[in-house]
Short mmCIF file of C-alpha atoms in Angstrom, two decimals:
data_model
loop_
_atom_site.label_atom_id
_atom_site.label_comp_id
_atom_site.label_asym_id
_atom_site.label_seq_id
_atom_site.Cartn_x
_atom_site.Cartn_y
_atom_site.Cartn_z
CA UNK A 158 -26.83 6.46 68.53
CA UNK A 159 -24.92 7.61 65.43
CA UNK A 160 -23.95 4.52 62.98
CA UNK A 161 -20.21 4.34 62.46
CA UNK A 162 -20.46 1.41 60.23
CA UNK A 163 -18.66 1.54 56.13
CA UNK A 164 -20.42 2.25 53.59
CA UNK A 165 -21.75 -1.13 51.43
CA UNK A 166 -19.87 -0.39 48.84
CA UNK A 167 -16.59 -0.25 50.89
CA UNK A 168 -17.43 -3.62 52.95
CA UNK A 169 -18.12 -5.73 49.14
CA UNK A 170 -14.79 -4.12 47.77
CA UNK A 171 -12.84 -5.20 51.06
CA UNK A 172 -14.43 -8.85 50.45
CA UNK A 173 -13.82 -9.23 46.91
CA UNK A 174 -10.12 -7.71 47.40
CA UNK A 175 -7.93 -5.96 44.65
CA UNK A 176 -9.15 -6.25 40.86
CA UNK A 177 -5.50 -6.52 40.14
CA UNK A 178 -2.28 -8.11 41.06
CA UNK A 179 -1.17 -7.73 44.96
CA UNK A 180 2.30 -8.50 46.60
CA UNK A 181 2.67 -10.46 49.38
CA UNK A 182 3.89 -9.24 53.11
CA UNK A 183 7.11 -10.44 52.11
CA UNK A 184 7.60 -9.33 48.85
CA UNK A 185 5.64 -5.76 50.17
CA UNK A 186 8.36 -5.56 52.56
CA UNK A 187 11.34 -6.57 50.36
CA UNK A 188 10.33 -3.34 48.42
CA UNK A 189 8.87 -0.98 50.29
CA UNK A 190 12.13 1.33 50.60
CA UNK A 191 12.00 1.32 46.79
CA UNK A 192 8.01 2.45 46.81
CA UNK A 193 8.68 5.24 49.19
CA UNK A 194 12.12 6.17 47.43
CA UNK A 195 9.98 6.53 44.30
CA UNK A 196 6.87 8.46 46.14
CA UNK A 197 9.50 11.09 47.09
CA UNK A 198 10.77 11.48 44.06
CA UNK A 199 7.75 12.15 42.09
CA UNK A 200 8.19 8.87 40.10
CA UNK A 201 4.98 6.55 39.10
CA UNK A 202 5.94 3.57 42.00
CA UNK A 203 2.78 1.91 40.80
CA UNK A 204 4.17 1.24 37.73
CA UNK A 205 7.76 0.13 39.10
CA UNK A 206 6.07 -1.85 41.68
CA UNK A 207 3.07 -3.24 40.31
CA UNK A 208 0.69 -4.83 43.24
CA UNK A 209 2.00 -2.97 45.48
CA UNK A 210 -0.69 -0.13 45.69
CA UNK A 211 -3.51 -3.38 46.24
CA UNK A 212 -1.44 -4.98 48.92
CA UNK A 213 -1.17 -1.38 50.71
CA UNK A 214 -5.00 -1.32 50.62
CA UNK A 215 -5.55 -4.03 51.84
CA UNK A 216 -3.09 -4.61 54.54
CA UNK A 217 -3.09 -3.03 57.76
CA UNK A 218 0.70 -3.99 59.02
CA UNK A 219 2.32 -3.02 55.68
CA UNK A 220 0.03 0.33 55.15
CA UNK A 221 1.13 1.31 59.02
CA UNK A 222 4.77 0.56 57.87
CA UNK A 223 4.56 2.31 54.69
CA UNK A 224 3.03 5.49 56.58
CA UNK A 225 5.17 5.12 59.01
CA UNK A 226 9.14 4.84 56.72
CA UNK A 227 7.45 7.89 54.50
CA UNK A 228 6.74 9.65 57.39
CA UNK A 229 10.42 9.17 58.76
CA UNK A 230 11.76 9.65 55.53
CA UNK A 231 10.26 12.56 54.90
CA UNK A 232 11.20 13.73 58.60
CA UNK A 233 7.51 15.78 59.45
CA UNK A 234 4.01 14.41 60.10
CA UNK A 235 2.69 15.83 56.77
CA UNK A 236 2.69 12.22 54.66
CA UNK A 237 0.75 12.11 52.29
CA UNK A 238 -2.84 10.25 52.62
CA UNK A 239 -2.81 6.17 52.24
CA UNK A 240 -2.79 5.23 48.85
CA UNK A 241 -6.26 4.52 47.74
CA UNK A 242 -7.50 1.41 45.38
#
């Protein structure tokens, strides 16, 4: 039986959460057109949009629905990988 499990490390950072600011749902969504405007351009949307790398981490729905705009945006299957913390 092969363990699938994270590794610690991964579980304790997913407990503790972001070590810096995070956006809400709302707020993620309010300006996630902006984010992925900025992504394509080449543009540093983590310092337009502070917060909302952490709140990409650490949300399912709105990391799904930022793959998913760049991904349409972008019109291929090659997006880029998730943003990481």
């Amino acid at each position: 039986m092969t363990d699938i499990s994270p590794p610690p490390h991964t579980l304790i950072a997913a407990l503790l959460g972001p070590s810096g600011p995070e956006l809400t749902c709302d707020e993620c969504f309010e300006q996630l057109d902006r984010y992925v405007d900025l992504v394509l351009a080449g543009a540093d949307p983590d310092r337009a949009i502070p917060g909302m790398r952490n709140h990409l981490v650490g949300c399912p729905a709105c990391h799904d629905d930022h793959d998913s705009l760049l991904t349409y945006v972008r019109g291929d299957d090659d997006a880029p990988p998730p943003p990481s913390a």
